[in-house]
Coordinates of C-alpha atoms and ligand atoms in Angstrom, one line a residue:
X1486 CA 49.1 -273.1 32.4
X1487 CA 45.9 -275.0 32.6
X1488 CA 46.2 -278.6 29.9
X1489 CA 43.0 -279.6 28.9
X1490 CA 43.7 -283.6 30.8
X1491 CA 44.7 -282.4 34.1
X1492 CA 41.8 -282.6 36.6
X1493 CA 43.0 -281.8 40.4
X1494 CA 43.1 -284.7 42.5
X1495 CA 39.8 -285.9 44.0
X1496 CA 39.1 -284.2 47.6
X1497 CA 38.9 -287.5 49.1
X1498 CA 42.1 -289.0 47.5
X1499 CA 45.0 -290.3 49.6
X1500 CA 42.3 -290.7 52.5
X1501 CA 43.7 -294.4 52.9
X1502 CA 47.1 -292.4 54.2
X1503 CA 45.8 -289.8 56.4
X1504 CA 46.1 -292.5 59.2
X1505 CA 49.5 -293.7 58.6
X1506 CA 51.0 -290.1 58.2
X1507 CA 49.6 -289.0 61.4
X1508 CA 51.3 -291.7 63.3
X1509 CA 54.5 -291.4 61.1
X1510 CA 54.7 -287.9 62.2
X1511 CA 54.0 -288.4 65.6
X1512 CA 56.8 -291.4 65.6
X1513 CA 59.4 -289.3 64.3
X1514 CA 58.3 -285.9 66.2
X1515 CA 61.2 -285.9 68.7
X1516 CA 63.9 -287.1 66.0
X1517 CA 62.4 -283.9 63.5
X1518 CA 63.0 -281.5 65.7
X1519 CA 66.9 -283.2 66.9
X1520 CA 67.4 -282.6 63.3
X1521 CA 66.1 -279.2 62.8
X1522 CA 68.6 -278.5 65.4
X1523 CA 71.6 -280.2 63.4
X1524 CA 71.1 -277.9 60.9
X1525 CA 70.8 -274.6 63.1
X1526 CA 73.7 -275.6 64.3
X1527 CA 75.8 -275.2 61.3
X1528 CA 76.1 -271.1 60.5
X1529 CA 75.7 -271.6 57.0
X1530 CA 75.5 -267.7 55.8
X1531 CA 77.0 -266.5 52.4
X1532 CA 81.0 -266.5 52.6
X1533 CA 83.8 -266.2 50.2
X1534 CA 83.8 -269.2 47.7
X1535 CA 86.1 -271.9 48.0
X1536 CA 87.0 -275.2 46.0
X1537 CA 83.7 -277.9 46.4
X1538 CA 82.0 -274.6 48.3
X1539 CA 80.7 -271.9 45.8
X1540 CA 78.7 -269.5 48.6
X1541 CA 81.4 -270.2 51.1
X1542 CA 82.6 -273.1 53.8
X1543 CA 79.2 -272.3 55.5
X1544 CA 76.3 -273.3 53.5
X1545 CA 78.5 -276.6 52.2
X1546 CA 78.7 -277.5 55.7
X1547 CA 75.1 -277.4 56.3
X1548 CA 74.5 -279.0 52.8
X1549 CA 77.0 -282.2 54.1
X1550 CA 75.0 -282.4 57.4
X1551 CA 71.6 -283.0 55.6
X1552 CA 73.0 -285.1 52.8
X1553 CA 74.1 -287.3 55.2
X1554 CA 70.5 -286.9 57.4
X1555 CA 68.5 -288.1 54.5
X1556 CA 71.3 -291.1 53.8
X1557 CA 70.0 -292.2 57.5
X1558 CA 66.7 -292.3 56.1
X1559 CA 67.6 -294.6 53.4
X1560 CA 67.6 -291.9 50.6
X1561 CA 69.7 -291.5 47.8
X1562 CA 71.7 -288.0 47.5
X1563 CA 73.1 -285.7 45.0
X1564 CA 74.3 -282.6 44.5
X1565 CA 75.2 -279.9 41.8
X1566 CA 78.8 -278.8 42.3
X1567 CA 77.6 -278.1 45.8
X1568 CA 75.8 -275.2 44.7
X1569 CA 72.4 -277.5 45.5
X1570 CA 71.9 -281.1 46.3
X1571 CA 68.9 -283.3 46.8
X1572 CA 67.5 -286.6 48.3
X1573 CA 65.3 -288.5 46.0
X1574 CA 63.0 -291.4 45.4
X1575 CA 62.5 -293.2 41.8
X1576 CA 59.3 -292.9 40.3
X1577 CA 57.8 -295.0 37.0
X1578 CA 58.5 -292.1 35.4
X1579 CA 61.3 -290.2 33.9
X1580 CA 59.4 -286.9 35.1
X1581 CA 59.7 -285.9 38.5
X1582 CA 58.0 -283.8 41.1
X1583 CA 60.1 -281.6 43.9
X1584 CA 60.2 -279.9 46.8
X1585 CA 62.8 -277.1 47.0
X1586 CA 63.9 -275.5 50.5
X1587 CA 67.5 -273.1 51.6
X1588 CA 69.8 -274.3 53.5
X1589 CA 71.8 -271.2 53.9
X1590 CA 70.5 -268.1 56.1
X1591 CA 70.8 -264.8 57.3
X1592 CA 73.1 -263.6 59.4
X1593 CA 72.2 -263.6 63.2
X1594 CA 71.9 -260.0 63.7
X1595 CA 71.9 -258.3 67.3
X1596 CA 69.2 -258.3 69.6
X1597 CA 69.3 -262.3 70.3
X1598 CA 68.1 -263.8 74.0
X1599 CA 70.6 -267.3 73.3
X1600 CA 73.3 -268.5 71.1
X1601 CA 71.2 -267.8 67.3
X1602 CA 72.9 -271.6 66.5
X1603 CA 71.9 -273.5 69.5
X1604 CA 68.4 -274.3 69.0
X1605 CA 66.4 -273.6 71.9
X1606 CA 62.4 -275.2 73.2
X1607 CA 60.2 -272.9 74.4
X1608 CA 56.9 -273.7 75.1
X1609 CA 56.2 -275.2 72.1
X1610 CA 58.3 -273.3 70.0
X1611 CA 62.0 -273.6 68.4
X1612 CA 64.1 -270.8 68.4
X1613 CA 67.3 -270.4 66.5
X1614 CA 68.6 -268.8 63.0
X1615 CA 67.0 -271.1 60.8
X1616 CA 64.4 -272.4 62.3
X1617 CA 61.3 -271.3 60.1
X1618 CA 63.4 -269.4 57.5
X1619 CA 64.5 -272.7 56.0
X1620 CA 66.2 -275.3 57.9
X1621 CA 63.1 -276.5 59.6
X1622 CA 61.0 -276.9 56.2
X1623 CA 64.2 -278.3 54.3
X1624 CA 63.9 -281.5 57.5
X1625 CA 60.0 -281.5 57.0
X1626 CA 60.7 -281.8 53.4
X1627 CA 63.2 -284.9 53.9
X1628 CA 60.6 -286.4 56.4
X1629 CA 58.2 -286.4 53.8
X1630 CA 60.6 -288.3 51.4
X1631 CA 61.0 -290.7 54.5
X1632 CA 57.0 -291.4 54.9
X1633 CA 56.9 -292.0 51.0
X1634 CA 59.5 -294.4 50.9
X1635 CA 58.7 -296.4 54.2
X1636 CA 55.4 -296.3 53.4
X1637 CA 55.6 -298.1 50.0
X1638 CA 53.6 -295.2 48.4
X1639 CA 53.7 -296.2 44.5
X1640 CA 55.1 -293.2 42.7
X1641 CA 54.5 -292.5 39.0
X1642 CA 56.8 -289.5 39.5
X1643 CA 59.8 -289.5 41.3
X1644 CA 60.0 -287.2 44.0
X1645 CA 63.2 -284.9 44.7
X1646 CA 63.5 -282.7 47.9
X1647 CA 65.7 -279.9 46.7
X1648 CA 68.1 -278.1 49.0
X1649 CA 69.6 -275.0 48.1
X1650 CA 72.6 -273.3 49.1
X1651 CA 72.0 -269.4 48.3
X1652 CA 68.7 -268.5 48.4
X1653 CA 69.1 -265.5 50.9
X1654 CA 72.1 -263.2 48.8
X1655 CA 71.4 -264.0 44.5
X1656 CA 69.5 -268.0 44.2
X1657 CA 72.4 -268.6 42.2
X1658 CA 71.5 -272.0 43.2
X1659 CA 68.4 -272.7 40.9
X1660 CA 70.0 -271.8 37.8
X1661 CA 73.5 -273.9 38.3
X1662 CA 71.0 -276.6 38.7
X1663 CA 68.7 -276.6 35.7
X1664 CA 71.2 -275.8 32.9
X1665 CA 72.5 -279.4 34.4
X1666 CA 69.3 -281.1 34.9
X1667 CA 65.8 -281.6 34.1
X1668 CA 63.0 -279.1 35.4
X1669 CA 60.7 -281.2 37.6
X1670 CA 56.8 -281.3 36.1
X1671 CA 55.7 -279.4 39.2
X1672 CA 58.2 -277.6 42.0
X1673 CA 56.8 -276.3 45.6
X1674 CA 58.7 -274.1 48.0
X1675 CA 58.0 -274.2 51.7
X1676 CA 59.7 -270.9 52.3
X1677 CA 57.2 -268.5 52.5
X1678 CA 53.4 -268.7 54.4
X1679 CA 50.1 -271.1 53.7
X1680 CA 48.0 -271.2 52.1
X1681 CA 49.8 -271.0 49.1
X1682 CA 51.4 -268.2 46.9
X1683 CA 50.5 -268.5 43.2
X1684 CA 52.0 -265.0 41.5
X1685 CA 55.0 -262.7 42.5
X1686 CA 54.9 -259.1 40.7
X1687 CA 57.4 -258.3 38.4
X1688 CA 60.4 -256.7 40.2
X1689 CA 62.6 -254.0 38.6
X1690 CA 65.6 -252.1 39.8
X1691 CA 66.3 -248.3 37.4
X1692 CA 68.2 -245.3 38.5
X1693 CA 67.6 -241.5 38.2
X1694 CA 70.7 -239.5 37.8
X1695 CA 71.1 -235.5 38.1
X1696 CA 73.8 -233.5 37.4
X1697 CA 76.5 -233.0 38.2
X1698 CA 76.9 -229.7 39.0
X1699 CA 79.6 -227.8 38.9
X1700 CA 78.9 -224.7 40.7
X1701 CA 75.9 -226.0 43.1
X1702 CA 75.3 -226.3 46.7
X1703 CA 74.5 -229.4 47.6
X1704 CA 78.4 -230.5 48.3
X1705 CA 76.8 -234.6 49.4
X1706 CA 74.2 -236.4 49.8
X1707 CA 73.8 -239.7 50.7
X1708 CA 71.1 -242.3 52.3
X1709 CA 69.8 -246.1 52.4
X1710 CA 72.3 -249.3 52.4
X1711 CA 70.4 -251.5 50.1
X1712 CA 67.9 -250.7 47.4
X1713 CA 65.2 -252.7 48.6
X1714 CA 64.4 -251.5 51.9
X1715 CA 63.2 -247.5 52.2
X1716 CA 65.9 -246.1 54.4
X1717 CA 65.6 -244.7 58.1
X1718 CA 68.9 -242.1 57.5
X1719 CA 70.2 -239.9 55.0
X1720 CA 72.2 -236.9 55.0
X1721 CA 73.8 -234.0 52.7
X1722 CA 75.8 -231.2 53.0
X1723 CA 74.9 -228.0 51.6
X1724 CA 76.0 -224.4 51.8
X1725 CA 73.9 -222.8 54.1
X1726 CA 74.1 -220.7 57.1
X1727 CA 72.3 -222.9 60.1
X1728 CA 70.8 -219.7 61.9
X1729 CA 68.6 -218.9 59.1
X1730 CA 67.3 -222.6 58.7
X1731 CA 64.1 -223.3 60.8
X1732 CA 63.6 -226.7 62.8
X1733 CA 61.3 -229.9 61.0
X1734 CA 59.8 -232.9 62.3
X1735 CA 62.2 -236.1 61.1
X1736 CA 65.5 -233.3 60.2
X1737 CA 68.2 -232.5 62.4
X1738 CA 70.8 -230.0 61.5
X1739 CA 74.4 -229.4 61.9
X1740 CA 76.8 -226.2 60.8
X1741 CA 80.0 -227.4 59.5
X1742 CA 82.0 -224.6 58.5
X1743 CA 80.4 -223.3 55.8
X1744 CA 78.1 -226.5 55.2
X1745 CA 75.1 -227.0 57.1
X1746 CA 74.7 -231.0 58.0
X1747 CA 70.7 -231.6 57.3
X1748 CA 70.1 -235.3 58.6
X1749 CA 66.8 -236.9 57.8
X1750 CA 65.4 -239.9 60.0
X1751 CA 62.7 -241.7 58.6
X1752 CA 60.8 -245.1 58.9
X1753 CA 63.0 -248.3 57.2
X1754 CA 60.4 -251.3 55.6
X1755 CA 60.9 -253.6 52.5
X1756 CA 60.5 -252.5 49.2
X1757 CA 57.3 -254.5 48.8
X1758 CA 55.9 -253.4 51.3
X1759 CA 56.1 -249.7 51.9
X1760 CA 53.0 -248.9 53.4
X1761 CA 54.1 -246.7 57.0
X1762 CA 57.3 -246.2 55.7
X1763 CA 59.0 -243.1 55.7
X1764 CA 61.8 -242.1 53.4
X1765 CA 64.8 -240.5 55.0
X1766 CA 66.4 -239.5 51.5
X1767 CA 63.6 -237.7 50.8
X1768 CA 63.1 -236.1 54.4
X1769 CA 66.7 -234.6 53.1
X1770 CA 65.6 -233.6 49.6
X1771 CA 62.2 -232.4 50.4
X1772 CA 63.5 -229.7 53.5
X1773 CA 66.5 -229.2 50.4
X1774 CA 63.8 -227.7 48.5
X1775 CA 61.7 -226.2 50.6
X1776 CA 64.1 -223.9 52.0
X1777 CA 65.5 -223.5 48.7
X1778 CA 69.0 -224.8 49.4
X1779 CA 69.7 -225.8 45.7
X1780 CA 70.7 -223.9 42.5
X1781 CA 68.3 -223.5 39.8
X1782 CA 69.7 -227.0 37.6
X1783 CA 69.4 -228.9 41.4
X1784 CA 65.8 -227.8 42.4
X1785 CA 65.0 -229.3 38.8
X1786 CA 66.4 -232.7 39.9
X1787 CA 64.8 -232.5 43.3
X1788 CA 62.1 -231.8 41.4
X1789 CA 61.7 -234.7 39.4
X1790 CA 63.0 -236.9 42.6
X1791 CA 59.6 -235.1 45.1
X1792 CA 57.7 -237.1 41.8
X1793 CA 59.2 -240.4 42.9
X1794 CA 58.7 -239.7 46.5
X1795 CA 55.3 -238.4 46.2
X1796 CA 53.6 -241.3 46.7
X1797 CA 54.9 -245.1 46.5
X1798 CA 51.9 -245.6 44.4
X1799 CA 54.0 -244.1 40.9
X1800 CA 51.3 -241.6 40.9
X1801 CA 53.7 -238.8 41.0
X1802 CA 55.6 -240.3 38.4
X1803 CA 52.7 -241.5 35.9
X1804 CA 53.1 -245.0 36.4
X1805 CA 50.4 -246.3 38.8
X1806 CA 49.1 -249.6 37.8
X1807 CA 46.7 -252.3 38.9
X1808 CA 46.1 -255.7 36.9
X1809 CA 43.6 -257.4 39.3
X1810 CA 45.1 -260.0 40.1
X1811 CA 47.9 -258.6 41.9
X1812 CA 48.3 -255.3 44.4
X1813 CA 48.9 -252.4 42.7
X1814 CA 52.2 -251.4 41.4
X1815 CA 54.9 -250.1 44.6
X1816 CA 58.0 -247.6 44.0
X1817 CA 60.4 -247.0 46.3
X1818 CA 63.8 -244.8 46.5
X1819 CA 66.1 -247.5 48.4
X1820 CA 69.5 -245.3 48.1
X1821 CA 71.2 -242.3 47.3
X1822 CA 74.8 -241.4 46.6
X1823 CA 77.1 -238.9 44.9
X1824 CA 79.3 -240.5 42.2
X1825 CA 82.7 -239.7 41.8
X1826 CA 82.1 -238.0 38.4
X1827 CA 79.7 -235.5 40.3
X1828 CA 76.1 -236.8 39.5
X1829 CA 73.7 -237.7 42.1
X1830 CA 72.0 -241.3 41.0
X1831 CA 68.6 -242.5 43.3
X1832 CA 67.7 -245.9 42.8
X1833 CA 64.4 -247.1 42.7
X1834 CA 62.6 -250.4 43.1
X1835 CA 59.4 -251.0 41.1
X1836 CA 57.4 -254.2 42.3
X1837 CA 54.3 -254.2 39.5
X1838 CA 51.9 -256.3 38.2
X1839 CA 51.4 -257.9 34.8
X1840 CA 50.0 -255.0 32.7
X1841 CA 53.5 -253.1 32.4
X1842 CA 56.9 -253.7 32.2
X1843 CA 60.4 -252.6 32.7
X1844 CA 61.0 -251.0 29.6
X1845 CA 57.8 -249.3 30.1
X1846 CA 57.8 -248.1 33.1
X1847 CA 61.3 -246.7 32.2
X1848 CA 60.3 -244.3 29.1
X1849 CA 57.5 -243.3 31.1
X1850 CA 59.2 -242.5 34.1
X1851 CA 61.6 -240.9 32.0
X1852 CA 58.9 -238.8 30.3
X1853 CA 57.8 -238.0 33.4
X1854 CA 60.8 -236.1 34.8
X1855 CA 62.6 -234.4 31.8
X1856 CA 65.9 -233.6 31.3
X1857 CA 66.4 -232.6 35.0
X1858 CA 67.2 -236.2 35.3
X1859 CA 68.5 -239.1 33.1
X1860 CA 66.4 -242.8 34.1
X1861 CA 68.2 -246.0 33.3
X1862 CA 66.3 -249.5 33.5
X1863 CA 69.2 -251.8 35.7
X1864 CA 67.8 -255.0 35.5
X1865 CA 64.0 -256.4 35.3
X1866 CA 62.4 -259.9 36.1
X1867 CA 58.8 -260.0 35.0
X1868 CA 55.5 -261.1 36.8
X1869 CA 54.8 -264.7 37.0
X1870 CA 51.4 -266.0 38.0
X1871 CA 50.2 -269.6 37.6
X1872 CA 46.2 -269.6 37.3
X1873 CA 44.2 -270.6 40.7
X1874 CA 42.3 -273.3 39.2
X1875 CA 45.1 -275.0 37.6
X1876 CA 45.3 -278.6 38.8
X1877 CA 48.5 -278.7 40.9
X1878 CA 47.5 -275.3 42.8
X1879 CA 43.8 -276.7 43.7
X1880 CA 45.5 -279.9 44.7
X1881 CA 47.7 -277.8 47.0
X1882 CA 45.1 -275.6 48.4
X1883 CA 42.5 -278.4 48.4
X1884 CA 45.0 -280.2 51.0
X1885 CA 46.0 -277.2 53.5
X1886 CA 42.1 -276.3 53.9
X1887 CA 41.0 -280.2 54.8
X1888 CA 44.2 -281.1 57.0
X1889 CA 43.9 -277.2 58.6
X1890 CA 40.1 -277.3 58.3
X1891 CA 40.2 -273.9 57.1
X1892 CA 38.6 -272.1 54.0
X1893 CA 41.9 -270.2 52.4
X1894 CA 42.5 -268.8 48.8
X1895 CA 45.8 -268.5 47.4
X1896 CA 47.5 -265.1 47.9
X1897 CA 49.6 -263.0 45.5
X1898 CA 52.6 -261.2 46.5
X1899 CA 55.7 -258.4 45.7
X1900 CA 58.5 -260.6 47.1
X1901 CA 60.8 -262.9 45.1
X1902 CA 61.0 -266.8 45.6
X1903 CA 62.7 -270.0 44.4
X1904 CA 59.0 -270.4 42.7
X1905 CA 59.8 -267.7 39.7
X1906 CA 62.7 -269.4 38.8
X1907 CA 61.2 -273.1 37.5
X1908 CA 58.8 -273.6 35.0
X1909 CA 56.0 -274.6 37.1
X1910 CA 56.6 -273.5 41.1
X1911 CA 54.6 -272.0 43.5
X1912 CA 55.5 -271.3 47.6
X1913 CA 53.5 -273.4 49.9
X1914 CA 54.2 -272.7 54.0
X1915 CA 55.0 -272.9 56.2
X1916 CA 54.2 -269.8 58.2
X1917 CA 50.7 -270.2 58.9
X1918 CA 48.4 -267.0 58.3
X1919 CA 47.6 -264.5 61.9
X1920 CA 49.5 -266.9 63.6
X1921 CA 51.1 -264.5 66.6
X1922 CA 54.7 -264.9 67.7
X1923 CA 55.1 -265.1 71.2
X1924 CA 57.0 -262.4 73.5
X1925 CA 59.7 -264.1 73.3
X1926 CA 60.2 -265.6 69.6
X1927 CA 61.1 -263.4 66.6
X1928 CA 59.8 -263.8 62.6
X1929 CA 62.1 -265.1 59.7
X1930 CA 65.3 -262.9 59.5
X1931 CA 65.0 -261.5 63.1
X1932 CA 66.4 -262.2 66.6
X1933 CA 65.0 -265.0 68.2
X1934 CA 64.1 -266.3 64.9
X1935 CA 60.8 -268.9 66.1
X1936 CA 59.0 -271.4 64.7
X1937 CA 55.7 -273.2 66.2
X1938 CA 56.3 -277.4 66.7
X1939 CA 53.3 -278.3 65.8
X1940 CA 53.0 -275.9 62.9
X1941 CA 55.7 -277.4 61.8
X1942 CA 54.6 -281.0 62.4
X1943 CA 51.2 -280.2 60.8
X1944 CA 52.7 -278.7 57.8
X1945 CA 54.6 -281.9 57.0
X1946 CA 51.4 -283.9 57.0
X1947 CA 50.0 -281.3 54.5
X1948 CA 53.4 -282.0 52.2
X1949 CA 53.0 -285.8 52.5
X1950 CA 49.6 -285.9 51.0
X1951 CA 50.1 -283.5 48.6
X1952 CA 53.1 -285.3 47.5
X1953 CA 51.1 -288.6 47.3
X1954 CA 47.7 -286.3 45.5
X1955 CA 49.9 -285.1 43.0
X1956 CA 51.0 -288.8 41.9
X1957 CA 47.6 -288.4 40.6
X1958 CA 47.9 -286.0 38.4
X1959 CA 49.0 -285.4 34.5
X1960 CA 52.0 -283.3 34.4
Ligands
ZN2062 ZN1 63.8 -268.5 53.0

């Protein structure tokens, strides 16, 4: 990624702004955070397509309200068949530099203390869906366009602030956009956490089928909604007489008729992170075997599924692997259901780092089980990773640890972003690191979604100058 004439931006660059941005930012703070709520206020979640609104009435709502924010700043607006639009600022150049942010969310989810779309002030806080996770950022990121252009900053590459419509359910956003349009030189996402993220592991998504079989015993089985979390419940139904069954920590049992009900409770947690998690589908399988409630042909599959669930390292299945620049390769077993035809299929979700690969990891795993079950690759996106020391990123990292005062290193991690999808992109903020939520405030897809104000307010001074360091630099 490194070319041989781009040098980072001098530390002391853009020192002749610092002052102006500081009072920019605390000029505008009250009118930030009246727009932050704007945006809240529109539930913009995924909804059934419509003409002019591709991911639903929702998300084009929200994308009209901060088009027509950043044209009260002065900014010139666009859009790409309303699947993503932008505010922007000319540069000398035909190359251009961007920002990219979501304007669609979650859903609100139970468990809120207030109206998820009426933003609330709390002690320094904002509360409301949206807030962190990306309606506040996607403002900070039009603010910044606002300082550059009041400001007079000379630009030698134009700068867009990106605002997409479906990051949250498919980013079928980012690619509607670049088949029509350029790729900007350099691309940061404010949708994550600072300092800044710099590699996301390869992510792939393969099933493991059994059966079926005809004359077995396990009549169902089922578990997990989507196949990247590690499901809390799962059940099957298998012939078995309850009396003769003993009791097991995380099962609960049921006679029906002939059927004995075994119900597995576990521990839900993202697939890319499933440290402490506990897997209900195989709290089911594992007491399946144990007690021996399976024909010979079914404990081979359950078999060959305890090697998945062994350990959400791939030991058990041969396909552990560290690269050292990432964490280690993660499996998890995100669902399990009985097809019509008869055959069991588990999913699994393999985060890994840049020394395997889909394909890979699918004749190994496949090796690894037999013919007690048949392993299908699904889909597979691979590692990026843009080196530390490349220009941009020390630019980037250079300005969170003088405007924070801190001494951070950019992290890797298993989750996917905008980032992977341009050329050159990496995630920058705004969640600060061991920053603690307070009692009352929730994290990024949770009740009582929160978001600090002057986290917020400080991360838009870190965007400014970055946006003005990065003028500097050779793209
Ligand atoms: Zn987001």
């Amino acid at each position: 990624m490194e070319r041989e004439n781009q040098v980072s931006a001098k530390p002391e660059s853009g020192a002749e702004w610092v002052g102006r941005i500081q009072e920019f930012v605390r000029q505008n703070r009250e009118e930030i955070i009246l727009n932050i709520g704007r945006l809240v206020a529109v539930p913009s979640t995924e909804g059934t397509p419509e003409e002019g609104a591709p991911f639903g009435p929702g998300p084009r709502k929200a994308l009209d309200e901060a088009l027509k924010m950043a044209r009260e700043m002065g900014l010139s607006v666009g859009h790409q068949d309303y699947k993503m639009g932008w505010a922007e600022l000319p540069g000398e150049r035909a190359e251009y530099l961007a920002t990219i942010t979501h304007l669609d969310v979650v859903p609100a989810g139970e468990g809120w203390d207030g109206d998820p779309f009426v933003m609330r002030r709390r002690e320094g806080w904002l509360l409301g869906r949206g807030v962190a996770d990306d309606k506040g950022p996607s403002v900070l990121c039009l603010y910044a366009l606002k300082f550059l252009k009041e400001a007079g900053v000379p630009l030698r590459y134009g700068v867009r602030a990106l605002l997409g419509c479906n990051e949250e359910s498919g980013m079928a956003d980012v690619p509607a956009y670049l088949a029509a349009n350029p790729a900007p030189v350099f691309c940061f996402s404010p949708d994550t956490a600072f300092p800044l993220c710099n590699g996301e592991k390869g992510h792939c998504g393969l099933e493991m089928a059994g059966g079926p079989f005809p004359k077995g015993r396990i009549l169902d089985w089922e578990g997990g909604v989507a196949t990247n979390a590690v499901p809390d419940r799962a059940s099957a139904l298998v012939k078995a007489d309850l009396k003769a069954l003993p009791q097991r920590e995380g099962v609960t049992l049921e006679q029906e008729g002939e059927y004995v009900r075994v119900r597995g409770w576990g521990k839900s947690g993202h697939a890319a992170m499933p440290e402490g998690t506990v897997n209900a589908i195989w709290l089911v399988g594992s007491y399946l075997l144990e007690q021996g409630l399976c024909t010979p042909e079914e404990k081979a599959y359950l078999e060959a599924l305890e090697k998945l669930h062994r350990a959400t390292d791939g030991s058990g299945l041969g396909i552990a692997a560290c690269d050292g620049r990432f964490d280690p390769l993660t499996v998890i077993g995100g669902t399990m259901k009985k097809m019509p035809d008869g055959r069991f299929v588990q999913t699994l979700d393999i985060r890994y780092p840049t020394n395997t690969g889909g394909k890979k990891l699918e004749e190994a795993i496949q090796k690894a089980v037999g013919a007690a079950a048949q392993v299908k690759l699904k889909e597979d996106a691979e590692p990026f990773y843009i080196e530390v020391d490349a220009a941009p990123i020390r630019t980037l990292i250079d300005t969170y640890n003088q405007v924070t005062g801190s001494n951070e290193k950019p992290f890797t991690m298993g989750g996917g972003t905008y980032a992977r999808n341009f050329p050159l992109a990496v995630s920058f903020g705004p969640e600060y690191p061991d920053l603690q939520l307070p009692a009352f405030g929730g994290p990024m897809h949770g009740a009582n979604e929160a978001a600090q104000e002057e986290g917020l307010l400080q991360a838009l001074e870190i965007y400014i100058l970055a946006l003005i360091r990065l003028q500097q630099l050779e793209f």
